[in-house]
Coordinates of C-alpha atoms (C1' of nucleotides) in Angstrom, one line a residue:
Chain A
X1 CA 2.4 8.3 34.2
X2 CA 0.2 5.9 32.0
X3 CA -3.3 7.0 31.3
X4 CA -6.0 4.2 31.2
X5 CA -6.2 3.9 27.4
X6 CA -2.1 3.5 27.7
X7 CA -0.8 5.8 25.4
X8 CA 0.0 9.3 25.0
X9 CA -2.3 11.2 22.4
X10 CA 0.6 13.1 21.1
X11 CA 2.4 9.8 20.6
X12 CA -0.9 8.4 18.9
X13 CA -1.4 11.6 16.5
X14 CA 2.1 11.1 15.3
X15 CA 2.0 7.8 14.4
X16 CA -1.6 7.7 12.9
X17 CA -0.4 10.9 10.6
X18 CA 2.7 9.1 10.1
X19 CA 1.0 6.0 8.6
X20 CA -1.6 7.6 6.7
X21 CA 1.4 9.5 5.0
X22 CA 2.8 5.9 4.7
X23 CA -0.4 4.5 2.3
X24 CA -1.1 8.0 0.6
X25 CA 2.9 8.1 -0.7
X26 CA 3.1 4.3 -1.2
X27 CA -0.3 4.2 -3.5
X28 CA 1.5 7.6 -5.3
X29 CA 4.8 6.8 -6.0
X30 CA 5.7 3.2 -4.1
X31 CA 7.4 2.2 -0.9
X32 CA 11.0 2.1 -2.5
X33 CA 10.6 5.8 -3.6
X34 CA 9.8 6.8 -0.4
X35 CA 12.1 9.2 1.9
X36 CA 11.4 9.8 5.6
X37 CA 11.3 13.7 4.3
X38 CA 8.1 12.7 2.0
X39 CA 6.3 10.6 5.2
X40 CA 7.4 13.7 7.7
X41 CA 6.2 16.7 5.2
X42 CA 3.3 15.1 4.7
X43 CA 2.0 14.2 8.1
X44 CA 3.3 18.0 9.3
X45 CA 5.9 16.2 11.8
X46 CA 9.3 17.2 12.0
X47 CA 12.0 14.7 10.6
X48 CA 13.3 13.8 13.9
X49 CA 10.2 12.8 15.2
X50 CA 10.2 10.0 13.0
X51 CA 13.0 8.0 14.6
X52 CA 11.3 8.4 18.1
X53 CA 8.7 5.9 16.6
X54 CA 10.2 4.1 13.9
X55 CA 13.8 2.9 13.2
X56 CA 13.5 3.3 9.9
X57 CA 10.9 3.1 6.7
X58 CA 11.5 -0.5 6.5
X59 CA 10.7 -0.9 10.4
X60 CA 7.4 1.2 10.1
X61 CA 6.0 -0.7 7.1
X62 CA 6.9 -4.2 9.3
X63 CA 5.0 -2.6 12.0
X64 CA 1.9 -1.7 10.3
X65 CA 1.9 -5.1 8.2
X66 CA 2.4 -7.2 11.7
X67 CA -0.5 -5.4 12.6
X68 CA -2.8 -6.6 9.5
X69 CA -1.8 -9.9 9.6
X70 CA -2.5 -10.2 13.9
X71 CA -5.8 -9.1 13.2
X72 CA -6.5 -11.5 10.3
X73 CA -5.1 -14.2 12.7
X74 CA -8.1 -13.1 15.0
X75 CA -10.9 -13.8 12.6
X76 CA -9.8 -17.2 11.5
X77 CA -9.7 -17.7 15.3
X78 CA -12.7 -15.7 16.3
X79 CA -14.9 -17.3 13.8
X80 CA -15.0 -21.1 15.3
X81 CA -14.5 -21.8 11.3
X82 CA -14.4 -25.2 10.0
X83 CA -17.5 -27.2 8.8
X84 CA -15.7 -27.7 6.0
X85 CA -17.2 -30.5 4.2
X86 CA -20.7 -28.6 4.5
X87 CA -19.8 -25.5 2.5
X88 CA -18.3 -27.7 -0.2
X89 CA -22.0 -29.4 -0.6
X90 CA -23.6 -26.4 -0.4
X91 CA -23.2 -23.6 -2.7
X92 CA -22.8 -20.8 0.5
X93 CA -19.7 -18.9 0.9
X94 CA -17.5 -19.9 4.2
X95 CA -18.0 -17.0 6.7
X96 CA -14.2 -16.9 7.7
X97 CA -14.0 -15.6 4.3
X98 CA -16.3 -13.2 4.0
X99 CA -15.4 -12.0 7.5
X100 CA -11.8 -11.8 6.1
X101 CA -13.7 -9.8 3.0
X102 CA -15.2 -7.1 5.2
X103 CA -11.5 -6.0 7.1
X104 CA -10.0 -5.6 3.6
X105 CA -13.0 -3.7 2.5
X106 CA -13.0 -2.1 5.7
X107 CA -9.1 -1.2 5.3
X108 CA -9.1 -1.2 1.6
X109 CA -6.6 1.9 0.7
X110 CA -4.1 0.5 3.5
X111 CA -4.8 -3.0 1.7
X112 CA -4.7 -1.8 -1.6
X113 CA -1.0 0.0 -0.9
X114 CA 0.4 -2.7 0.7
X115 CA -0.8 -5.4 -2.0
X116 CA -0.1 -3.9 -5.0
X117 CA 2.3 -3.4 -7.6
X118 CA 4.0 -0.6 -6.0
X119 CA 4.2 -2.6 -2.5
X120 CA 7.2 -4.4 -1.1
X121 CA 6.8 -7.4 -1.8
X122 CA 7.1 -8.7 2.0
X123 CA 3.9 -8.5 2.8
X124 CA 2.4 -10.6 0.4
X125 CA 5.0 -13.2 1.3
X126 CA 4.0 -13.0 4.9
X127 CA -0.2 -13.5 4.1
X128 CA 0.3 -15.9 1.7
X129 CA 2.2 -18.0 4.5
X130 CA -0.4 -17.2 6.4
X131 CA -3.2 -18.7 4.4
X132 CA -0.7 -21.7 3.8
X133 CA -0.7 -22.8 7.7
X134 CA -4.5 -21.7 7.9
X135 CA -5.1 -24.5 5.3
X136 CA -2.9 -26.4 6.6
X137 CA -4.6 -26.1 9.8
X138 CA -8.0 -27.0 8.8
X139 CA -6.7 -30.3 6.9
X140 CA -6.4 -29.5 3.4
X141 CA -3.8 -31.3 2.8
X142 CA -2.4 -32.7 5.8
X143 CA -4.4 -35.7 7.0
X144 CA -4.3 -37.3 3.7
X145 CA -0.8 -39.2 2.6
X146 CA 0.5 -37.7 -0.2
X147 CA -0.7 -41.1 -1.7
X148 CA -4.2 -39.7 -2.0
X149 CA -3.4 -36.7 -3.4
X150 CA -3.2 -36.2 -7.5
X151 CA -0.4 -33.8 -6.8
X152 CA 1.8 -32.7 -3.9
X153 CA 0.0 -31.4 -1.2
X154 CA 2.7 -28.7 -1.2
X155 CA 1.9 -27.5 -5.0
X156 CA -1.7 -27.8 -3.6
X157 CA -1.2 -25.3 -0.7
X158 CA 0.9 -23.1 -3.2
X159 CA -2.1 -23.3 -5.7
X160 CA -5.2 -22.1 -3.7
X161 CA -3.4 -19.5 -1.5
X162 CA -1.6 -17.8 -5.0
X163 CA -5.2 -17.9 -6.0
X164 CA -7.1 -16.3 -3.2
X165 CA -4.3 -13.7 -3.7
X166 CA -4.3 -12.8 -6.8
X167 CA -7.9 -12.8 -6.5
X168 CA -8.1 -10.5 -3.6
X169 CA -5.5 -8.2 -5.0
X170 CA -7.9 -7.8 -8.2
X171 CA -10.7 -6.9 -6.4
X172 CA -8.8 -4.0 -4.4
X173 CA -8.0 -2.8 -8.2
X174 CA -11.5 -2.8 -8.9
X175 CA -12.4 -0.4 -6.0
X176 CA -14.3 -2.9 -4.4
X177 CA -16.8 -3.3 -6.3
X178 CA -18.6 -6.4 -5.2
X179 CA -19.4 -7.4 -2.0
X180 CA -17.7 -9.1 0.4
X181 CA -20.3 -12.0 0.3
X182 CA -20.4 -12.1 -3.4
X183 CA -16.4 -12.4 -3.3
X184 CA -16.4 -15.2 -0.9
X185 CA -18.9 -17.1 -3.2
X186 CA -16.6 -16.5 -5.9
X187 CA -13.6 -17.6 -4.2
X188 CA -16.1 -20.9 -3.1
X189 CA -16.9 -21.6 -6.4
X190 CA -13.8 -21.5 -7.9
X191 CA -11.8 -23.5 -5.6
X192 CA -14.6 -25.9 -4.7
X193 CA -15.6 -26.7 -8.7
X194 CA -12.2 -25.7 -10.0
X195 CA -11.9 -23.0 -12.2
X196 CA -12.2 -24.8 -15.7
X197 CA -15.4 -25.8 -14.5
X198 CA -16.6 -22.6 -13.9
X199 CA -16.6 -21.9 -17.8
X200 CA -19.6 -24.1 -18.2
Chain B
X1 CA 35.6 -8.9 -38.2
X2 CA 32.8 -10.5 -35.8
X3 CA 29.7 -8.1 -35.8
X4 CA 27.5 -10.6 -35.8
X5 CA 26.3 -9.4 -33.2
X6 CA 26.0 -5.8 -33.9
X7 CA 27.7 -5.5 -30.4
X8 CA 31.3 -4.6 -28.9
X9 CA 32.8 -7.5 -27.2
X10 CA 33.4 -4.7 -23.9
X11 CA 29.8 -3.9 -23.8
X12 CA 28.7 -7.7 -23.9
X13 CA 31.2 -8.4 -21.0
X14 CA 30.3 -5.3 -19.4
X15 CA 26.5 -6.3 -19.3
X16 CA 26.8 -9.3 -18.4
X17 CA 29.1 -8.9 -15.3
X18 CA 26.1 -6.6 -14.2
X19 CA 23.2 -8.9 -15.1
X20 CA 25.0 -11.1 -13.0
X21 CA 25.9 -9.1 -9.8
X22 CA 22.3 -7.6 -9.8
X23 CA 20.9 -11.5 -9.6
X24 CA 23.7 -12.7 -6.9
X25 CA 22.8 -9.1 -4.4
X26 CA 19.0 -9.7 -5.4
X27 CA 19.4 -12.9 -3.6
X28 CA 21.4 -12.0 -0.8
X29 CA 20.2 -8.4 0.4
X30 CA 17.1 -7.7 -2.4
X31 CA 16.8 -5.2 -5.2
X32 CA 16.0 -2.3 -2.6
X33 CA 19.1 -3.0 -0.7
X34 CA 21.2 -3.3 -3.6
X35 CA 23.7 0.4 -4.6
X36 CA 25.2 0.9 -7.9
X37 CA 28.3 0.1 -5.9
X38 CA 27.4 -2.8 -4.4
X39 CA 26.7 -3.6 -8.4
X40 CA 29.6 -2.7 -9.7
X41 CA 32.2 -4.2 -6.9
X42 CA 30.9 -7.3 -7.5
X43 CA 31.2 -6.8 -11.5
X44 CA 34.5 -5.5 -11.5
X45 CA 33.9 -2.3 -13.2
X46 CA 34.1 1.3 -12.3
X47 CA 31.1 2.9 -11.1
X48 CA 30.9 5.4 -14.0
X49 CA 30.5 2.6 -16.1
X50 CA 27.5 1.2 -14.9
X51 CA 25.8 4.7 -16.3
X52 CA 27.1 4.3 -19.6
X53 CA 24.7 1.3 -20.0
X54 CA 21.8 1.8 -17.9
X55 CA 20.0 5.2 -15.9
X56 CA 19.9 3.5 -13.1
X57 CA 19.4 0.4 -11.2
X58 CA 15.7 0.2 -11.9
X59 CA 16.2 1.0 -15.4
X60 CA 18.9 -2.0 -15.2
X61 CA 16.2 -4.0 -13.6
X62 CA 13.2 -3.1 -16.3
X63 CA 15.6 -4.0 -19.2
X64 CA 16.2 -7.8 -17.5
X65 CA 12.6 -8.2 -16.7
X66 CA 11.3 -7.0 -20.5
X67 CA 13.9 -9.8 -22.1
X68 CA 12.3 -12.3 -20.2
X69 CA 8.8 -11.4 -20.8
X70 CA 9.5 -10.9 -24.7
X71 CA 11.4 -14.9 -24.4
X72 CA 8.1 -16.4 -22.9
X73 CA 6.0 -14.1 -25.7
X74 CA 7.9 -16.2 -27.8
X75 CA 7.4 -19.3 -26.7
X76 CA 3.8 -18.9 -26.4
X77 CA 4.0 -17.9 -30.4
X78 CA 6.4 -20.9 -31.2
X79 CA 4.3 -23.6 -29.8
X80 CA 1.7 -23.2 -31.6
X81 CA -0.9 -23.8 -28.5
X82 CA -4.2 -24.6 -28.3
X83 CA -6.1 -28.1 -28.4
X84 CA -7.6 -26.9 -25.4
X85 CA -10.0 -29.5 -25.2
X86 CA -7.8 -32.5 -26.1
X87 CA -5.7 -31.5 -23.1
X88 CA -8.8 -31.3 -20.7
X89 CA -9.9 -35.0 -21.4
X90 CA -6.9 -36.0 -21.3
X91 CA -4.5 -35.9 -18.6
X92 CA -1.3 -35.2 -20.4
X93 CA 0.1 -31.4 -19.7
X94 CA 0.0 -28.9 -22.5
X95 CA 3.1 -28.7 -24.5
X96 CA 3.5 -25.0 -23.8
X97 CA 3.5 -25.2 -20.4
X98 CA 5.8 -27.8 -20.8
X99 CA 8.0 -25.6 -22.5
X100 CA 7.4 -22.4 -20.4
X101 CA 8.7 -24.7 -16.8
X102 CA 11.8 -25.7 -19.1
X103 CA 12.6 -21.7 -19.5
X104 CA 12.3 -20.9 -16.2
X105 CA 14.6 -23.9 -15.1
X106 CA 17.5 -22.8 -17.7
X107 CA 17.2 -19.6 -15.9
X108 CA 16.2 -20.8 -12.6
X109 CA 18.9 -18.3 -10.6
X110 CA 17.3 -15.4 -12.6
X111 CA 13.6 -16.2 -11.9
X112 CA 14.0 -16.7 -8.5
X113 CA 15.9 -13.4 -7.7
X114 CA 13.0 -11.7 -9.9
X115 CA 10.2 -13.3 -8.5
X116 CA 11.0 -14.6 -5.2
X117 CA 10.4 -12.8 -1.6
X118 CA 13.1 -10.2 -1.7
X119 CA 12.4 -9.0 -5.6
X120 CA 10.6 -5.7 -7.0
X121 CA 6.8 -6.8 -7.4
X122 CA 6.7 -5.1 -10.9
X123 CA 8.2 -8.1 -12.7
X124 CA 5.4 -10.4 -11.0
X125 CA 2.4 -8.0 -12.0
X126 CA 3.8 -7.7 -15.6
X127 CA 4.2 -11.2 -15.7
X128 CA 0.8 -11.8 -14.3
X129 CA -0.8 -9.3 -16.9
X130 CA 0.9 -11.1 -19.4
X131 CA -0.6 -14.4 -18.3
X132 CA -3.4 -13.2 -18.3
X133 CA -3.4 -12.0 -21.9
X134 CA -3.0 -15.3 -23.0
X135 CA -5.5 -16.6 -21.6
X136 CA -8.2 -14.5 -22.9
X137 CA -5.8 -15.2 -26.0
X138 CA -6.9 -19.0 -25.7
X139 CA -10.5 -18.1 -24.8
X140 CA -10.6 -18.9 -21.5
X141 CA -13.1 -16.6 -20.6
X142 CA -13.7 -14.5 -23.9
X143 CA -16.1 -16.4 -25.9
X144 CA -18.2 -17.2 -23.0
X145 CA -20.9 -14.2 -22.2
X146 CA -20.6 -13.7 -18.3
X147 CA -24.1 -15.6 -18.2
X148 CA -22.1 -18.8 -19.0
X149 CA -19.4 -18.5 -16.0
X150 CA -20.2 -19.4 -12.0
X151 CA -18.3 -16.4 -11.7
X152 CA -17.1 -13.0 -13.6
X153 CA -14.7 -13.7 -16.2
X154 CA -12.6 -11.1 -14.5
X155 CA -11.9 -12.8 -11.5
X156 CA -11.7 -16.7 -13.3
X157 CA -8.1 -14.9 -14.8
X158 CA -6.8 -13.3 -11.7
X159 CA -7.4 -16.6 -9.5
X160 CA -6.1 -19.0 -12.8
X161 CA -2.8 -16.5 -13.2
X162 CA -2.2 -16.3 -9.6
X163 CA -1.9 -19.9 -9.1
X164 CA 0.1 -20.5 -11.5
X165 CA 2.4 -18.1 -10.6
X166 CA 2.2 -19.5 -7.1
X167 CA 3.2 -22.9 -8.3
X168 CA 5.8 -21.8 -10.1
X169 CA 7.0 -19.5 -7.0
X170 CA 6.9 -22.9 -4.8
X171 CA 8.8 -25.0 -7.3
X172 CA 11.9 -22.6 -7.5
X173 CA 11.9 -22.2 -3.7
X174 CA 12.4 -25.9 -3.7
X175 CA 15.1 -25.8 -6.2
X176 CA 13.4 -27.3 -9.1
X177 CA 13.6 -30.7 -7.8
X178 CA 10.4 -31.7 -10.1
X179 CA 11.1 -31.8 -13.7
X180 CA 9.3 -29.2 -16.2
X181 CA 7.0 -31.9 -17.3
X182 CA 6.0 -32.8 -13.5
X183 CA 4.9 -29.3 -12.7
X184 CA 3.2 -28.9 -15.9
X185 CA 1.1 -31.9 -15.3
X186 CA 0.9 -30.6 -11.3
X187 CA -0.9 -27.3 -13.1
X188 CA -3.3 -29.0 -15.7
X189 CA -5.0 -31.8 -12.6
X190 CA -5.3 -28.7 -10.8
X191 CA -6.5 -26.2 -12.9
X192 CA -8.6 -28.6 -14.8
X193 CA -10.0 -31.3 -12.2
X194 CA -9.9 -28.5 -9.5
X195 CA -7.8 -27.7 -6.5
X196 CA -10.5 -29.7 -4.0
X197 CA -11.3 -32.4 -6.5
X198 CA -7.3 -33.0 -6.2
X199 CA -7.6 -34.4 -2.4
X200 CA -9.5 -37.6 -3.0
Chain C
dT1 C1' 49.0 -0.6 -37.9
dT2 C1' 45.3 3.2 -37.2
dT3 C1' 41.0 4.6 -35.6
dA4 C1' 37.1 4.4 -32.7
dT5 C1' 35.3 4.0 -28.4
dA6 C1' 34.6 1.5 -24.0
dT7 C1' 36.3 1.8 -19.6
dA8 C1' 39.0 3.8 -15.6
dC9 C1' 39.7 7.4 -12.5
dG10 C1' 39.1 11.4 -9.6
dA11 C1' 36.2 15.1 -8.5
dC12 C1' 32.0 17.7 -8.1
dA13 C1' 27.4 19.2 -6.2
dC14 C1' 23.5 17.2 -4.5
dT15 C1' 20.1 14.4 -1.8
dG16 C1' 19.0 11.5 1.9
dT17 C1' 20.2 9.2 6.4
dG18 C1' 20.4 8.5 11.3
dT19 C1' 21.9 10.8 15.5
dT20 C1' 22.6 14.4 19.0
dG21 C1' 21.8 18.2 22.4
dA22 C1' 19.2 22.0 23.6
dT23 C1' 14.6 24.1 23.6
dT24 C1' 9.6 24.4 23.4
dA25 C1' 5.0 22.5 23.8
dT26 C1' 1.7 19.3 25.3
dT27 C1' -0.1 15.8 28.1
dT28 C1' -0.8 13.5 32.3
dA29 C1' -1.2 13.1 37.2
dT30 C1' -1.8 15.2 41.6
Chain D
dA1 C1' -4.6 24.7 38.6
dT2 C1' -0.2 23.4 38.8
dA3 C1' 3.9 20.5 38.6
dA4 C1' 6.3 16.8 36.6
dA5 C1' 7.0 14.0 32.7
dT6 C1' 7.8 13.5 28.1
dA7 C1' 6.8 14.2 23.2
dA8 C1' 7.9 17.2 19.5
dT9 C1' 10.8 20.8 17.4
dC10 C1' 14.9 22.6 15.5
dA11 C1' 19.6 23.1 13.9
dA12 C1' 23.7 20.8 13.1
dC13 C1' 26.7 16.9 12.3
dA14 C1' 29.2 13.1 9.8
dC15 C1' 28.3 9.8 6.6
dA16 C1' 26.8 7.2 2.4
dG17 C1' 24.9 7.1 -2.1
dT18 C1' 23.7 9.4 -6.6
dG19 C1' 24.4 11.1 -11.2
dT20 C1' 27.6 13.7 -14.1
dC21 C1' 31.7 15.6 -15.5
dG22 C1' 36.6 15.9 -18.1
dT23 C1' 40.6 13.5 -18.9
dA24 C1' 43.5 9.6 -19.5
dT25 C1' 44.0 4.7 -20.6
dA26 C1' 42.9 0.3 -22.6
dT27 C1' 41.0 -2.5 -25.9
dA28 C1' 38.2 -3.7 -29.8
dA29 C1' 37.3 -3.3 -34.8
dA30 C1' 38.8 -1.6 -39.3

DNA sequence: TTTATATACGACACTGTGTTGATTATTTAT
DNA sequence: ATAAATAATCAACACAGTGTCGTATATAAA
């Protein structure tokens, strides 16, 4: 039957080849180019094998991205976050960010693949709603009417997580250069003082 | 007698019963989805056809993107930009931007196959890159030694471009119920006051 | 009209897909 | 160590989509 860690290691060497196929091929030539031949040649699996795991490529890259975006959920939960109004006084980066920093760095060529130009564009859908509820979550634009806001709250929400984004996805084209730390402060700084602001 | 144009009337009609087919199956299935049959059912034409004007369907969907880019290239030129300053103190919305939200609107059925959720995400990195020109164009970073910023110059583009591509996203998932000269004035609060400084 | 050529049509070889049944190899449990 | 369970392999299948022909037809431009 079931052994105590659940799965069987054959099943657990297929699929980790399977997905590391997935990012190398995806960061070569981009998900749409992909066949199940290319992911099965390269992790030395038969073809067949494949569809014991996976319904198709689409179901695979769901998979894996449902994967990243529960384990993000976990550090904005993990991280008793808020506190808010402190790190907009202060000049220190919010640690829910630089926790969320340290997975992408730690996961960066998965991250990189599934971010970028070459990725299906899905994913990025699904974070940025994801950073959309988180802010709605912690009140960024929700306890106020839309009275007291200079523009929609929605345009708002739109802004800052397109922002974060497009910020993240730059760094993963960097190769990471900074620190996770020193990207949070960025991020801070930017959305805290505005960007314009940050000229001068 | 008509060569105005320079262009068979067949070939114009041709084209543009593809253009249009590829934006209708963008929105219902996405670009990956989408066969050269699927294409040409929905155009009317025979499927040999569609390979008398185009390699193939990315080739189709590199030629739409490139016209769009070159438009908004030259609307940045017409407009003859700048007053950076004048716009900052103010709290009127930059003519340009203005005029960039009125483009998109004429083509809203276009830009939102191209850019929304179920699109390739080349068209949003070229169009990102290209925002990004500008707005080293305008000296938004460039005349500034890094010294000078809160943050890397680098990263002030990405999160600026990002947003606004965010917004922009946002507005044509809502059907362009704002007018162009709303959402332009939406971008300059929060791009110049700052997306924070926008709650109170 | 005449001429040029865009389009239609049917056929071709080719690649990739998703599934199946039988066989082999490996893991787990006893 | 061994037996039972099951994951992986392999070959084959029908099917769909691709890109490219040659030829015939329709339509635009002169």
């Amino acid at each position: 039957m079931q052994t105590s860690t659940g799965l069987d290691r054959r099943i657990v060497r297929t699929r980790d080849a399977i997905r590391e196929a997935l990012i190398d091929l995806m960061e070569e030539k981009g998900f749409e180019a992909i066949s199940i031949k290319d992911i099965t040649d390269r992790a030395n699996i038969n073809r067949g094998t494949f569809y014991l795991h996976y319904h198709d490529k689409f179901d695979l890259l769901d998979q894996t991205e449902t994967e990243i975006i529960e384990d993000m959920k976990q550090i904005l939960i993990r991280e008793d976050s808020l506190g808010l109004e402190e790190y907009m006084i202060s000049d220190r980066p919010h640690p829910i960010i630089i926790a969320l920093f340290e997975y992408i760095q730690a996961r960066s060529r998965m991250m990189h693949a599934i971010l970028g130009l070459k990725a299906n564009p899905n994913f990025q859908g699904r974070l940025k709603k994801a950073i959309e509820s988180n802010l709605y979550f912690i009140g960024f634009a929700h306890h106020k009417s839309e009275n007291d806001l200079l523009v929609p709250g929605e345009y708002l929400i739109s802004y800052v997580a397109a922002a974060h984004m497009g910020v993240v996805q730059a760094w993963l084209n960097n190769g990471c250069r900074e620190t996770p730390r020193e990207m949070a402060q960025i991020l801070s700084r930017l959305s805290f003082q505005g960007p314009f602001k940050a000229i001068r």
